[in-house]
Amino acid sequence: MSSVTARDWIASKGTPLRGEFVVPGDKSVSHRAIMLASLADGVSRIGGFLEGEDARATEAIFRSMGVRIDAPEAGSRIVHGVGIDGLRAPAAPLDCGNAGTGMRLLAGLLAGQSFDTTLVGDASLSKRPMRRVTVPLARMGARIDTGDGGVPPLHIHGGAALQGIDIETEVASAQVKSALLLAGLYASGTTTVREPHPTRDYTERMLQALGWPVEFSPGFARLEGGHRLVARDIVVPADFSSAAFFIVAATLVPGSELVLRRVGMNPRRTGLLHVLRLMGADIRETPAGEQGGEPVSDLVVRHAPLRGIEVPVEHVADMIDEFPALFVAAVHAQGATLVRGAAELRVKESDRIATMATGLRSLGAEVDETPDGATIHGSGQLRGGVVESHGDHRIAMAFAIAAQLADGEVRIGDIANVATSFPGFDTLATRAGFGLRDA
Ligand code: S3P
């Protein structure tokens, strides 16, 4: 079966989940590896590169700006960096596909170029808010036009003289922080970003690894323009957000025991582990060294009964991509689970509060939406039915988990975008024991 061409899945109870798996490379790190290796002096090899559509869209964009990128085999790239000022004007608009990360980071990076560019995306990305990057970038001197209402396409005027700023961002967003830091590479003076809650720091870590001086700590990052990046081999760790679907599935399906090898454990990504453990999950973690400067661990996940909790707001930013899976876990917990302070979920690839609440309700769960979260009443019981993923990869995978505990088949609509972050999810999931097939 191929998740790239299938439109719908039929998912249903499988067997207890068993086996040892390595999930694909991290999406956030793969985007940044292409971008920074392209701007470096010299040749960088990237290992563990995510062969997903989002990261490949970024790769195609850099090729169209004159960067030679060889793909000797799946998961590896050889990037012939052109230097910090070496990109060339592309002949056509740059298509970011489904990738908010690609578009928002590029908005900052391209604001510092000498040439004009246009960034476009698919139907979902074309509805997502871009003022969160264009407004602070304008304060640095960037000239970026958006579509009506602040959505893509973005027309970025080249030749702007950027100046560094000291800014406290309104939303806790690694994409916004990264856009400002990437513009800061081309700005005069110092760019300082302060965040309301700390977010993933891959941009800072990778800039530093490639020789650009960066000062950073949780919730704070500072750099100055005028340095150079030096090529270096980059190893992309396995994506915690992809592992999360297997962590939740093995926790929920009775009799399961799954081993997930060398999962990226950046503390700004692993909030789900804290929350699942508070709910009673049995997840054992053995540190397995570092990959690409990131801590990685082997995880052993066994089925365990869960209890509902109030998700501590301080963990929300560290598990922002894991809420679709957490909603499914909460349905199977005893008692209610309260999610608050997660309004950002409404502007992801879909409105993840609404799409999860609607789909879970149609399978028999009781879910009350609030503007910034939901209360999920643990019923422990779901029936078969039809749910829509609205083209959102993480929603499609979350419902595939839900179906493993439903009495009856679940048809999951519009699943092709699973290939943006987790190509081959269906193959790995069926190997683990999921009941899952193309419709
Ligand atoms: C990402 C940041 C997060 C996350 C997204 C990847 C990144 O988005 O949801 O999947 O790579 O910087 P926000 O910055 O909008 O929180």
XYZ file of C-alpha atoms and ligand atoms in Angstrom:
455
model
C 0.000 0.000 0.000
C 1.189 3.522 -0.618
C 0.306 6.414 1.632
C 1.320 8.820 -1.118
C -1.523 8.035 -3.488
C -4.244 6.664 -1.183
C -6.956 9.154 -0.339
C -8.671 7.258 2.471
C -7.743 4.556 4.947
C -9.877 1.899 6.541
C -8.584 1.279 10.049
C -9.802 -1.247 12.565
C -8.676 -3.311 15.529
C -5.444 -5.154 14.871
C -3.309 -7.250 17.182
C -1.290 -6.187 20.261
C 1.535 -3.997 18.999
C 4.954 -5.633 18.971
C 8.398 -5.142 17.481
C 11.354 -2.792 17.246
C 11.232 0.298 15.092
C 13.233 3.320 13.991
C 10.890 6.076 12.836
C 11.933 8.493 10.044
C 14.071 11.595 10.490
C 12.952 14.758 12.227
C 10.997 17.178 10.048
C 12.110 20.334 11.866
C 15.778 19.345 11.706
C 15.561 18.233 8.046
C 14.236 21.651 6.928
C 16.944 23.491 8.836
C 19.691 21.161 7.601
C 18.869 21.926 3.958
C 18.622 25.668 4.609
C 21.807 26.115 6.626
C 23.934 23.657 4.634
C 22.889 25.564 1.491
C 24.150 28.839 3.012
C 27.408 27.345 4.295
C 30.839 27.469 2.651
C 31.697 23.949 1.488
C 30.012 20.588 1.185
C 27.801 19.110 3.949
C 26.454 15.584 4.096
C 23.058 15.123 5.705
C 22.206 11.671 7.106
C 18.792 10.585 8.371
C 17.106 13.192 6.151
C 13.312 12.905 6.221
C 12.082 11.798 2.793
C 8.796 13.560 3.459
C 7.090 16.005 1.158
C 7.616 19.025 3.441
C 11.394 18.667 3.659
C 11.604 17.791 -0.021
C 9.723 20.978 -0.893
C 12.396 22.950 0.962
C 15.098 20.984 -0.852
C 13.518 21.781 -4.245
C 13.345 25.462 -3.301
C 17.095 25.631 -2.594
C 17.858 23.783 -5.822
C 15.829 26.407 -7.678
C 18.007 29.098 -6.055
C 21.168 27.547 -7.464
C 22.224 25.072 -4.756
C 23.441 21.693 -5.947
C 21.983 18.997 -3.729
C 22.797 15.356 -4.525
C 20.670 12.508 -3.204
C 22.963 9.456 -3.339
C 20.429 7.301 -1.504
C 17.204 7.605 0.467
C 17.783 9.567 3.662
C 21.040 11.158 2.594
C 21.873 14.402 0.871
C 25.092 16.062 -0.193
C 24.627 19.826 -0.148
C 27.118 21.963 -2.048
C 26.816 25.150 -0.031
C 26.909 28.439 -1.924
C 27.874 30.657 1.021
C 25.782 33.148 2.968
C 25.348 35.471 -0.047
C 25.452 32.843 -2.780
C 21.752 32.144 -3.478
C 20.497 33.122 -6.928
C 17.107 34.521 -7.941
C 14.698 31.677 -8.729
C 12.872 31.668 -12.053
C 9.433 30.945 -10.572
C 7.457 31.170 -7.297
C 8.792 28.895 -4.565
C 6.318 26.182 -3.570
C 6.441 25.239 0.132
C 3.698 22.629 -0.290
C 2.009 21.903 3.063
C 4.916 23.181 5.164
C 4.374 26.042 7.584
C 7.930 25.557 8.832
C 9.319 25.870 5.311
C 7.368 29.021 4.532
C 7.860 30.859 7.806
C 11.597 30.165 8.061
C 12.080 31.084 4.421
C 10.230 34.377 4.941
C 13.020 35.439 7.281
C 15.866 33.981 5.279
C 14.670 35.448 1.965
C 13.984 38.891 3.449
C 17.754 39.301 3.541
C 18.430 38.437 -0.118
C 19.184 40.884 -2.914
C 16.428 39.467 -5.166
C 12.617 39.252 -5.015
C 10.870 35.958 -4.253
C 7.318 34.668 -3.962
C 6.363 31.874 -1.568
C 3.249 29.815 -2.277
C 1.742 26.732 -0.660
C -1.053 24.185 -0.916
C -4.695 24.819 0.036
C -4.047 24.247 3.772
C -0.895 26.378 3.963
C -2.636 29.104 1.940
C -5.036 29.610 4.865
C -2.416 29.800 7.613
C -1.463 33.047 9.399
C 1.760 34.664 8.211
C 1.542 38.060 9.955
C 3.170 36.473 12.980
C 6.372 36.508 10.891
C 5.789 39.360 8.444
C 4.942 41.953 11.135
C 8.107 41.471 13.249
C 10.214 41.039 10.092
C 8.878 44.414 8.870
C 10.216 45.918 12.105
C 13.641 44.698 10.970
C 13.153 46.497 7.638
C 11.848 43.553 5.579
C 9.347 44.287 2.836
C 6.886 41.401 2.509
C 3.384 41.520 0.990
C 0.835 38.911 2.043
C -2.496 37.882 0.583
C -5.689 39.421 2.072
C -5.970 38.592 5.750
C -2.236 37.961 6.147
C -2.133 34.574 4.425
C 0.118 33.307 1.608
C 1.301 33.951 -1.012
C 4.170 36.004 0.362
C 5.933 38.416 -1.995
C 9.298 39.221 -0.516
C 11.095 42.273 -1.880
C 14.833 41.820 -2.147
C 17.478 44.403 -1.381
C 16.007 45.506 1.976
C 18.536 46.797 4.500
C 17.696 44.782 7.600
C 18.486 45.942 11.115
C 18.650 43.767 14.190
C 15.906 44.051 16.814
C 15.257 43.019 20.386
C 11.805 41.507 20.427
C 9.495 39.546 22.678
C 7.347 37.351 20.434
C 3.590 37.261 21.003
C 3.207 33.523 20.445
C 5.528 30.760 21.581
C 6.571 29.616 18.104
C 9.891 28.174 16.985
C 8.942 29.103 13.437
C 8.591 32.786 14.347
C 11.789 32.769 16.406
C 13.666 31.022 13.589
C 12.388 33.424 10.918
C 13.720 36.356 12.958
C 17.073 34.682 13.607
C 17.502 33.795 9.913
C 16.737 37.406 8.961
C 19.214 38.393 11.675
C 22.005 36.636 9.755
C 21.604 39.384 7.123
C 20.878 42.274 9.503
C 23.203 44.926 10.800
C 23.736 44.663 14.535
C 22.229 42.223 17.001
C 18.928 40.334 16.836
C 17.485 39.171 20.154
C 14.347 37.028 20.433
C 12.587 36.470 23.757
C 9.698 34.018 23.950
C 6.664 33.763 26.261
C 7.434 29.998 26.600
C 10.630 28.304 25.402
C 10.333 26.534 22.022
C 12.474 24.051 20.105
C 15.983 25.414 19.573
C 17.142 23.538 16.466
C 17.908 26.721 14.512
C 20.136 28.013 17.281
C 21.896 24.649 17.752
C 22.520 24.143 14.064
C 23.745 27.697 13.469
C 26.190 27.209 16.306
C 27.277 23.805 14.965
C 28.010 25.445 11.598
C 30.159 28.079 13.255
C 27.828 31.090 13.595
C 28.101 32.587 17.090
C 24.712 32.350 18.870
C 23.893 32.959 22.501
C 20.846 30.957 23.620
C 19.026 29.514 26.579
C 15.414 28.364 26.993
C 13.176 31.215 25.765
C 16.083 33.408 24.630
C 18.254 33.646 21.501
C 20.675 36.290 20.271
C 22.977 36.579 17.254
C 24.521 39.246 15.067
C 24.863 39.590 11.316
C 28.060 39.466 9.334
C 29.502 36.021 10.077
C 29.818 32.949 7.826
C 28.608 29.353 8.071
C 31.042 26.485 7.638
C 29.880 23.213 6.033
C 29.609 20.260 8.364
C 28.028 16.853 8.313
C 24.614 16.786 9.949
C 22.845 13.699 11.315
C 19.088 14.070 11.684
C 17.649 12.186 14.680
C 14.402 10.176 14.497
C 11.368 12.436 14.842
C 9.821 12.361 18.327
C 6.515 13.522 16.845
C 6.404 10.468 14.562
C 7.391 8.155 17.428
C 4.554 9.711 19.457
C 1.894 7.866 17.440
C 3.476 4.536 18.303
C 4.002 5.549 21.935
C 0.311 6.340 22.340
C -0.860 3.313 20.346
C 1.251 0.865 22.396
C 0.064 2.497 25.616
C -3.579 2.038 24.614
C -3.721 -1.372 22.924
C -3.814 -4.153 25.556
C -0.913 -6.605 25.385
C 1.376 -4.239 23.466
C 5.123 -3.839 23.895
C 6.997 -1.715 21.369
C 10.645 -0.720 21.203
C 11.449 2.569 19.477
C 15.138 3.000 18.803
C 17.182 6.210 18.919
C 14.306 8.677 19.192
C 15.241 12.393 19.272
C 14.716 13.598 22.860
C 15.175 17.365 22.623
C 13.485 18.552 25.846
C 11.440 21.077 23.901
C 9.774 18.179 22.066
C 9.095 15.556 24.700
C 6.272 17.109 26.726
C 4.032 14.181 25.743
C 6.211 11.778 27.737
C 5.708 13.802 30.929
C 1.982 14.044 30.357
C 1.478 10.373 29.474
C 3.470 9.376 32.545
C 1.271 11.618 34.707
C -1.656 9.698 33.202
C -0.079 6.365 34.188
C 1.777 5.272 31.026
C 4.604 2.720 31.181
C 7.405 4.193 29.047
C 10.997 3.205 29.803
C 13.765 5.294 28.424
C 17.395 4.300 27.945
C 19.713 7.073 26.744
C 21.462 5.996 23.521
C 23.969 8.825 23.110
C 23.669 11.723 20.689
C 22.766 12.073 17.057
C 23.562 15.328 15.299
C 24.127 17.028 18.647
C 20.698 15.929 19.951
C 20.145 13.459 22.803
C 18.522 10.222 21.565
C 16.979 7.408 23.602
C 15.603 3.927 23.115
C 12.024 3.780 24.382
C 10.174 0.676 25.518
C 6.422 1.268 25.700
C 4.013 -1.213 27.283
C 0.263 -1.094 27.530
C -0.968 0.605 30.690
C -4.322 1.888 31.907
C -4.535 5.699 31.891
C -6.296 8.232 34.116
C -7.507 11.653 32.989
C -5.578 14.718 34.143
C -5.437 18.453 33.670
C -2.552 18.818 31.204
C -0.057 21.193 32.876
C 0.062 24.343 30.746
C 3.862 24.450 31.040
C 4.070 21.288 28.894
C 1.848 22.579 26.073
C 4.578 24.170 23.921
C 6.772 21.077 24.361
C 4.069 18.810 22.917
C 2.317 21.140 20.501
C 2.337 18.584 17.646
C 1.236 15.705 19.880
C -2.268 16.844 20.853
C -4.108 14.827 18.183
C -2.561 11.655 19.640
C -3.108 12.859 23.230
C -6.842 13.429 22.515
C -7.093 9.761 21.524
C -5.247 8.688 24.695
C -7.618 10.832 26.762
C -10.679 9.068 25.338
C -9.316 5.845 26.830
C -8.350 7.315 30.198
C -10.492 6.998 33.260
C -12.055 10.376 34.019
C -11.761 13.679 32.189
C -8.655 15.187 30.590
C -8.488 18.978 30.394
C -6.399 20.750 27.769
C -5.967 24.533 28.174
C -3.590 27.149 26.804
C -3.380 25.416 23.423
C -5.125 27.920 21.113
C -2.224 27.461 18.666
C -3.801 24.113 17.733
C -6.447 26.067 15.856
C -3.935 27.367 13.277
C -2.008 24.185 12.489
C -2.420 22.174 9.252
C -6.084 22.069 10.303
C -7.945 23.440 13.321
C -6.791 20.490 15.401
C -9.174 21.146 18.297
C -12.195 21.140 15.979
C -11.081 18.279 13.707
C -10.267 15.979 16.638
C -13.399 16.905 18.605
C -15.668 16.410 15.590
C -14.089 13.120 14.549
C -13.962 11.643 18.050
C -17.582 12.658 18.705
C -18.668 10.918 15.521
C -17.035 7.751 16.898
C -19.000 8.092 20.140
C -16.637 10.039 22.419
C -17.691 12.981 24.549
C -15.488 16.004 23.870
C -16.242 19.622 24.831
C -14.333 22.239 22.867
C -13.102 25.478 24.377
C -11.375 28.318 22.507
C -7.941 27.174 23.714
C -8.415 23.464 24.269
C -10.960 20.817 25.155
C -12.263 18.580 27.862
C -12.176 14.962 26.783
C -14.363 12.669 28.856
C -12.759 9.261 29.047
C -15.377 6.829 27.874
C -13.019 4.060 26.854
C -15.403 3.127 24.119
C -15.448 4.105 20.461
C -17.513 2.743 17.588
C -16.694 2.545 13.913
C -17.600 5.366 11.558
C -16.292 7.908 9.100
C -13.905 10.705 10.098
C -12.244 13.485 8.140
C -8.579 14.363 8.551
C -8.999 17.579 6.521
C -5.707 16.840 4.822
C -3.887 17.048 8.171
C -1.211 14.340 8.504
C -1.252 14.198 12.285
C -5.053 13.992 12.448
C -5.045 11.058 10.003
C -2.465 9.146 12.081
C -4.279 9.953 15.350
C -7.517 8.464 14.002
C -5.620 5.383 12.836
C -4.741 4.877 16.538
C -8.304 5.578 17.645
C -9.511 2.857 15.280
C -7.315 0.257 16.992
C -9.709 0.441 19.944
C -13.006 1.003 18.107
C -15.782 -1.558 17.750
C -16.008 -1.455 13.976
C -14.133 -0.041 11.028
C -13.155 3.610 10.831
C -12.861 5.204 7.413
C -10.326 8.058 7.601
C -10.707 10.581 4.796
C -8.047 12.582 2.977
C -4.904 10.925 4.290
C -2.434 11.655 1.450
C -0.652 14.326 3.511
C 0.672 11.713 5.933
C 3.521 11.654 3.409
C 4.467 15.214 4.431
C 5.918 14.055 7.752
C 5.765 10.269 7.981
C 6.100 8.489 4.639
C 5.611 4.777 5.217
C 3.554 5.198 8.405
C 1.021 2.672 7.120
C 3.722 0.070 6.407
C 5.350 0.436 9.843
C 1.983 0.540 11.600
C 0.703 -2.648 9.974
C 4.029 -4.339 10.728
C 3.566 -3.380 14.403
C 0.055 -4.874 14.408
C -2.307 -2.060 13.380
C -5.398 -2.933 11.394
C -4.942 -0.434 8.541
C -5.421 -0.546 4.775
C -6.187 1.668 1.822
C -9.881 2.211 1.212
C 8.101 23.762 14.100
C 7.505 24.523 15.069
C 6.128 24.293 15.550
C 5.623 22.906 15.156
C 5.922 22.571 13.730
C 7.415 22.592 13.477
C 9.479 24.070 13.676
O 5.275 25.238 14.965
O 4.219 22.840 15.380
O 5.418 21.281 13.409
O 10.104 23.232 13.001
O 9.970 25.159 14.018
P 5.034 26.701 15.632
O 6.293 27.482 15.503
O 3.908 27.305 14.841
O 4.660 26.410 17.059
